[in-house]
């Protein structure tokens, strides 16, 4: 079995796939390293190999890798920055600065789409990246994701306060809010949808020959009806991880 990890700023997404990579055995989302080891122990699967991508600090990533090696007794392969992989060329001036989750998601998108693509990842941060039909990464955009937008509002104002359950209910529709929770939750979601719509408009003018749109990340579902033509691929980073870190 192969254990795959996507270590983001807020959560670790994990999954276990069959040795050939065709079958997904189990998967989950945890909010800490401890949570990961608990979930793995609970799943009862025997892991033989492990690969991961992390956008955490080098120290945090090394700590997790050390613990994985010790507790599972396996080698751990970490995705690394690269200027070129799988027919895609990194578009950053300094390719090492491009977030590895973005790099893998766009490798995955280009691999699945086989033509120009727009990849939008909606997590703690929201990112959009453009890849041309011939595999040139044209760069992208980063903005705060929904969790950061709402936290900033409540941190920097005195009267914006409401609890999490009210927030979830507020997103059932997008009429102008009649409570603080509705006004903030819907306002932030409209900002996200506006961002995604703008990326789509940019892709249309950049790629007149057509393109694929991929949505991924924990909040992808919240914007999907703003982009009916998009494919929602929750595991897109893992598609790219398999390309960047093939296990022989
Ligand atoms: N089961 C879940 N557990 C946690 N968050 C979830 C879950 N399902 C959906 N989400 C949403 O996913 C968002 C987090 O997205 P995601 O897990 O893609 O990124 P992240 O790890 O926080 O950050 P990064 O962008 O650095 O990967 C949260 O805002 C939350 O609303
Ligand atoms: C933007 C995030 C936080 C998204 O997870 C990550 O890709 C990252 O830390 N990137 C580094 C900065 C950059 O991509 O330019
Ligand atoms: K991510």
CSV table of C-alpha atoms and ligand atoms in Angstrom, one decimal:
chain,number,residue,atom,x,y,z
A,1,UNK,CA,0.0,0.0,0.0
A,2,UNK,CA,1.1,3.6,-0.7
A,3,UNK,CA,0.4,6.4,1.7
A,4,UNK,CA,0.1,9.8,0.2
A,5,UNK,CA,0.0,13.1,2.1
A,6,UNK,CA,-0.8,16.6,1.1
A,7,UNK,CA,0.3,18.8,4.0
A,8,UNK,CA,-1.4,22.2,3.8
A,9,UNK,CA,-1.3,25.2,6.1
A,10,UNK,CA,-4.4,24.1,8.1
A,11,UNK,CA,-5.0,20.4,7.3
A,12,UNK,CA,-3.2,17.3,6.2
A,13,UNK,CA,-5.1,15.4,3.5
A,14,UNK,CA,-4.1,11.7,3.4
A,15,UNK,CA,-5.1,8.7,1.4
A,16,UNK,CA,-3.9,5.1,1.0
A,17,UNK,CA,-3.8,3.6,-2.5
A,18,UNK,CA,-3.1,0.1,-3.8
A,19,UNK,CA,0.5,-0.7,-4.8
A,20,UNK,CA,-0.3,-0.2,-8.5
A,21,UNK,CA,-2.0,3.1,-7.7
A,22,UNK,CA,-5.3,2.1,-9.3
A,23,UNK,CA,-7.5,1.6,-6.2
A,24,UNK,CA,-8.2,4.0,-3.3
A,25,UNK,CA,-8.2,2.1,0.0
A,26,UNK,CA,-9.0,4.9,2.4
A,27,UNK,CA,-8.6,8.6,2.9
A,28,UNK,CA,-9.2,11.4,5.4
A,29,UNK,CA,-8.5,15.0,6.5
A,30,UNK,CA,-6.8,15.7,9.9
A,31,UNK,CA,-5.7,18.9,11.5
A,32,UNK,CA,-2.5,17.8,13.2
A,33,UNK,CA,0.4,15.3,12.9
A,34,UNK,CA,-1.0,13.5,16.0
A,35,UNK,CA,-4.4,13.3,14.3
A,36,UNK,CA,-2.7,11.7,11.2
A,37,UNK,CA,-1.1,8.9,13.2
A,38,UNK,CA,-4.3,8.2,15.1
A,39,UNK,CA,-6.2,8.0,11.8
A,40,UNK,CA,-3.6,5.7,10.3
A,41,UNK,CA,-3.6,3.4,13.3
A,42,UNK,CA,-7.4,3.3,13.2
A,43,UNK,CA,-7.5,2.4,9.5
A,44,UNK,CA,-5.5,-0.8,10.1
A,45,UNK,CA,-3.7,-0.6,6.7
A,46,UNK,CA,-0.1,-1.8,6.3
A,47,UNK,CA,1.8,0.9,4.4
A,48,UNK,CA,4.9,-0.1,2.4
A,49,UNK,CA,5.7,3.2,0.8
A,50,UNK,CA,5.0,6.9,1.3
A,51,UNK,CA,5.2,10.1,-0.7
A,52,UNK,CA,4.2,13.6,0.3
A,53,UNK,CA,3.9,17.2,-0.6
A,54,UNK,CA,4.2,19.9,2.0
A,55,UNK,CA,3.9,23.7,2.0
A,56,UNK,CA,4.8,23.8,5.7
A,57,UNK,CA,8.2,25.0,7.0
A,58,UNK,CA,11.2,22.7,6.3
A,59,UNK,CA,11.4,22.0,10.1
A,60,UNK,CA,7.8,21.0,10.4
A,61,UNK,CA,8.0,18.8,7.3
A,62,UNK,CA,11.3,17.1,8.5
A,63,UNK,CA,9.7,16.4,11.8
A,64,UNK,CA,6.7,14.7,10.2
A,65,UNK,CA,9.0,12.7,7.8
A,66,UNK,CA,11.1,11.5,10.8
A,67,UNK,CA,8.0,10.4,12.6
A,68,UNK,CA,6.6,8.6,9.5
A,69,UNK,CA,9.8,6.7,9.1
A,70,UNK,CA,10.0,5.7,12.7
A,71,UNK,CA,6.4,4.7,13.2
A,72,UNK,CA,5.7,3.1,9.8
A,73,UNK,CA,9.2,1.9,9.0
A,74,UNK,CA,9.0,3.1,5.4
A,75,UNK,CA,11.0,5.4,3.2
A,76,UNK,CA,9.3,8.8,2.6
A,77,UNK,CA,9.6,10.6,-0.8
A,78,UNK,CA,8.9,14.3,-0.7
A,79,UNK,CA,8.0,16.3,-3.7
A,80,UNK,CA,10.6,18.9,-4.6
A,81,UNK,CA,10.6,22.0,-6.6
A,82,UNK,CA,11.5,21.6,-10.2
A,83,UNK,CA,11.8,23.8,-13.3
A,84,UNK,CA,10.2,21.1,-15.6
A,85,UNK,CA,8.3,17.9,-15.1
A,86,UNK,CA,5.9,15.8,-17.2
A,87,UNK,CA,5.9,18.2,-20.1
A,88,UNK,CA,5.2,21.3,-17.9
A,89,UNK,CA,7.6,24.2,-17.4
A,90,UNK,CA,7.5,26.2,-14.2
A,91,UNK,CA,6.7,29.8,-14.9
A,92,UNK,CA,8.1,31.5,-11.8
A,93,UNK,CA,11.2,33.6,-12.2
A,94,UNK,CA,12.6,31.5,-9.3
A,95,UNK,CA,10.9,28.1,-9.7
A,96,UNK,CA,11.7,27.2,-6.1
A,97,UNK,CA,9.3,29.9,-4.9
A,98,UNK,CA,6.2,28.4,-6.5
A,99,UNK,CA,4.2,26.6,-3.8
A,100,UNK,CA,4.6,22.8,-4.3
A,101,UNK,CA,0.8,22.2,-3.9
A,102,UNK,CA,0.3,24.6,-6.8
A,103,UNK,CA,3.0,22.9,-8.9
A,104,UNK,CA,1.5,19.5,-8.3
A,105,UNK,CA,-2.1,20.6,-8.9
A,106,UNK,CA,-1.1,22.1,-12.3
A,107,UNK,CA,0.9,19.1,-13.3
A,108,UNK,CA,-2.2,17.0,-12.4
A,109,UNK,CA,-4.5,19.4,-14.4
A,110,UNK,CA,-2.3,19.4,-17.5
A,111,UNK,CA,-2.0,15.6,-17.3
A,112,UNK,CA,-5.8,15.1,-17.1
A,113,UNK,CA,-6.8,17.8,-19.5
A,114,UNK,CA,-4.0,17.3,-22.1
A,115,UNK,CA,-4.5,20.9,-23.2
A,116,UNK,CA,-4.5,24.5,-21.9
A,117,UNK,CA,-5.8,24.7,-18.4
A,118,UNK,CA,-6.8,26.9,-15.5
A,119,UNK,CA,-6.4,25.3,-12.0
A,120,UNK,CA,-8.0,26.8,-9.0
A,121,UNK,CA,-7.3,25.5,-5.5
A,122,UNK,CA,-9.5,26.7,-2.7
A,123,UNK,CA,-8.0,26.0,0.7
A,124,UNK,CA,-6.6,28.3,3.4
A,125,UNK,CA,-5.4,30.4,0.5
A,126,UNK,CA,-7.0,30.4,-2.9
A,127,UNK,CA,-4.7,30.0,-5.9
A,128,UNK,CA,-5.2,30.1,-9.7
A,129,UNK,CA,-2.7,28.9,-12.2
A,130,UNK,CA,-2.6,28.9,-16.0
A,131,UNK,CA,-0.9,26.4,-18.2
A,132,UNK,CA,-0.8,26.8,-22.0
A,133,UNK,CA,-1.5,24.0,-24.4
A,134,UNK,CA,2.2,23.3,-24.9
A,135,UNK,CA,2.8,23.0,-21.2
A,136,UNK,CA,4.1,26.5,-20.3
A,137,UNK,CA,3.0,27.6,-16.8
A,138,UNK,CA,2.1,31.2,-17.3
A,139,UNK,CA,2.0,32.0,-13.6
A,140,UNK,CA,-1.0,32.6,-11.4
A,141,UNK,CA,-2.7,34.5,-8.5
A,142,UNK,CA,-2.9,34.0,-4.8
A,143,UNK,CA,-5.6,35.4,-2.5
A,144,UNK,CA,-7.0,34.6,1.0
A,145,UNK,CA,-9.4,31.7,1.2
A,146,UNK,CA,-12.7,31.7,3.0
A,147,UNK,CA,-11.3,30.8,6.4
A,148,UNK,CA,-8.8,33.6,6.3
A,149,UNK,CA,-11.3,36.2,5.0
A,150,UNK,CA,-13.8,35.5,7.8
A,151,UNK,CA,-11.0,35.3,10.5
A,152,UNK,CA,-9.5,38.6,9.4
A,153,UNK,CA,-13.0,40.3,9.7
A,154,UNK,CA,-13.7,39.0,13.1
A,155,UNK,CA,-10.1,39.7,14.3
A,156,UNK,CA,-10.1,43.3,13.1
A,157,UNK,CA,-13.6,44.4,14.0
A,158,UNK,CA,-15.3,44.6,17.4
A,159,UNK,CA,-18.9,43.6,16.4
A,160,UNK,CA,-18.5,40.8,13.9
A,161,UNK,CA,-19.0,37.7,15.9
A,162,UNK,CA,-21.0,34.6,15.3
A,163,UNK,CA,-20.5,30.9,15.7
A,164,UNK,CA,-19.5,28.3,13.3
A,165,UNK,CA,-22.9,26.5,13.0
A,166,UNK,CA,-24.7,29.7,12.2
A,167,UNK,CA,-22.0,30.3,9.5
A,168,UNK,CA,-22.7,27.0,7.8
A,169,UNK,CA,-26.5,27.7,7.7
A,170,UNK,CA,-25.9,31.1,6.3
A,171,UNK,CA,-24.4,29.7,3.1
A,172,UNK,CA,-27.6,27.8,2.1
A,173,UNK,CA,-28.5,30.8,-0.1
A,174,UNK,CA,-26.9,34.1,-1.3
A,175,UNK,CA,-29.6,36.7,-0.8
A,176,UNK,CA,-28.4,39.9,0.9
A,177,UNK,CA,-27.7,39.0,4.5
A,178,UNK,CA,-30.2,39.9,7.3
A,179,UNK,CA,-27.8,38.9,10.1
A,180,UNK,CA,-24.1,39.4,10.7
A,181,UNK,CA,-23.4,35.7,9.9
A,182,UNK,CA,-25.3,35.8,6.7
A,183,UNK,CA,-23.8,39.2,5.6
A,184,UNK,CA,-20.2,38.1,6.2
A,185,UNK,CA,-20.4,34.5,5.0
A,186,UNK,CA,-22.3,35.4,1.8
A,187,UNK,CA,-20.1,38.5,1.2
A,188,UNK,CA,-16.9,36.4,1.5
A,189,UNK,CA,-18.3,33.7,-0.7
A,190,UNK,CA,-19.3,36.2,-3.4
A,191,UNK,CA,-15.7,37.5,-3.3
A,192,UNK,CA,-14.4,34.0,-3.9
A,193,UNK,CA,-16.9,33.5,-6.7
A,194,UNK,CA,-16.0,36.8,-8.2
A,195,UNK,CA,-12.3,35.8,-8.1
A,196,UNK,CA,-13.0,32.5,-9.8
A,197,UNK,CA,-15.2,34.2,-12.5
A,198,UNK,CA,-12.3,36.7,-13.2
A,199,UNK,CA,-9.9,33.8,-13.6
A,200,UNK,CA,-12.3,32.2,-16.0
A,201,UNK,CA,-12.5,35.4,-18.0
A,202,UNK,CA,-8.7,35.6,-18.1
A,203,UNK,CA,-8.5,32.0,-19.3
A,204,UNK,CA,-10.9,32.7,-22.1
A,205,UNK,CA,-8.9,35.6,-23.4
A,206,UNK,CA,-5.5,33.8,-22.9
A,207,UNK,CA,-6.6,30.5,-24.4
A,208,UNK,CA,-8.8,31.2,-27.4
A,209,UNK,CA,-8.3,27.7,-28.6
A,210,UNK,CA,-10.1,26.3,-25.6
A,211,UNK,CA,-9.1,25.1,-22.1
A,212,UNK,CA,-10.1,22.9,-19.2
A,213,UNK,CA,-10.9,24.3,-15.8
A,214,UNK,CA,-10.1,22.3,-12.6
A,215,UNK,CA,-11.3,23.1,-9.1
A,216,UNK,CA,-9.7,21.5,-6.1
A,217,UNK,CA,-9.3,22.1,-2.4
A,218,UNK,CA,-11.7,21.9,0.5
A,219,UNK,CA,-13.9,24.8,-0.6
A,220,UNK,CA,-14.2,23.8,-4.3
A,221,UNK,CA,-17.8,22.8,-4.0
A,222,UNK,CA,-18.7,26.3,-2.8
A,223,UNK,CA,-17.8,27.9,-6.1
A,224,UNK,CA,-18.6,25.1,-8.5
A,225,UNK,CA,-21.9,26.5,-9.8
A,226,UNK,CA,-20.1,29.7,-10.7
A,227,UNK,CA,-18.1,27.6,-13.2
A,228,UNK,CA,-20.4,24.9,-14.6
A,229,UNK,CA,-17.7,23.9,-17.1
A,230,UNK,CA,-15.2,23.1,-14.4
A,231,UNK,CA,-14.2,19.6,-13.3
A,232,UNK,CA,-14.1,19.3,-9.5
A,233,UNK,CA,-11.1,17.0,-8.7
A,234,UNK,CA,-10.6,16.8,-5.0
A,235,UNK,CA,-7.4,14.6,-5.5
A,236,UNK,CA,-5.8,16.8,-8.1
A,237,UNK,CA,-2.7,17.4,-5.9
A,238,UNK,CA,-2.3,13.6,-5.6
A,239,UNK,CA,-2.5,13.2,-9.4
A,240,UNK,CA,0.4,15.6,-9.7
A,241,UNK,CA,2.2,13.9,-6.8
A,242,UNK,CA,2.3,10.6,-8.6
A,243,UNK,CA,3.8,12.3,-11.7
A,244,UNK,CA,6.4,14.2,-9.7
A,245,UNK,CA,7.3,11.3,-7.4
A,246,UNK,CA,6.9,8.0,-9.3
A,247,UNK,CA,7.6,5.0,-7.0
A,248,UNK,CA,9.6,2.5,-9.1
B,1,LIG,N1,-13.7,17.5,6.2
B,1,LIG,C1,-13.1,18.7,6.1
B,1,LIG,N2,-12.3,19.1,7.1
B,1,LIG,C2,-11.8,20.3,7.1
B,1,LIG,N3,-12.1,21.3,6.2
B,1,LIG,C3,-12.9,20.9,5.2
B,1,LIG,C4,-13.5,19.6,5.1
B,1,LIG,N4,-14.3,19.6,4.0
B,1,LIG,C5,-14.2,20.8,3.5
B,1,LIG,N5,-13.4,21.7,4.2
B,1,LIG,C6,-13.1,23.1,3.8
B,1,LIG,O1,-11.8,23.0,3.3
B,1,LIG,C7,-11.1,24.2,3.6
B,1,LIG,C8,-9.7,23.9,3.8
B,1,LIG,O2,-9.2,23.5,2.5
B,1,LIG,P1,-8.0,22.6,2.3
B,1,LIG,O3,-8.1,21.4,3.2
B,1,LIG,O4,-8.0,22.3,0.8
B,1,LIG,O5,-6.8,23.4,2.6
B,1,LIG,P2,-5.8,23.7,3.8
B,1,LIG,O6,-5.1,22.4,4.2
B,1,LIG,O7,-6.6,24.4,4.8
B,1,LIG,O8,-4.8,24.7,3.3
B,1,LIG,P3,-3.9,24.6,2.0
B,1,LIG,O9,-4.6,25.5,1.0
B,1,LIG,O10,-2.7,25.2,2.5
B,1,LIG,O11,-3.8,23.2,1.5
B,1,LIG,C9,-11.8,24.8,4.9
B,1,LIG,O12,-12.1,26.1,4.7
B,1,LIG,C10,-13.1,24.0,5.0
B,1,LIG,O13,-14.2,24.9,4.8
B,2,LIG,C1,-0.2,29.8,-1.6
B,2,LIG,C2,-0.1,28.6,-0.7
B,2,LIG,C3,-0.2,28.9,0.7
B,2,LIG,C4,-1.4,27.7,-1.1
B,2,LIG,O1,-1.4,26.6,-0.3
B,2,LIG,C5,1.2,27.7,-1.1
B,2,LIG,O2,1.2,27.3,-2.4
B,2,LIG,C6,2.4,28.5,-0.8
B,2,LIG,O3,2.9,28.6,0.3
B,2,LIG,N1,3.1,29.0,-1.9
B,2,LIG,C7,4.3,29.7,-1.8
B,2,LIG,C8,4.2,31.1,-2.4
B,2,LIG,C9,3.9,31.0,-3.9
B,2,LIG,O4,3.4,30.0,-4.4
B,2,LIG,O5,4.3,32.0,-4.6
B,3,LIG,K1,-3.8,23.0,-0.8
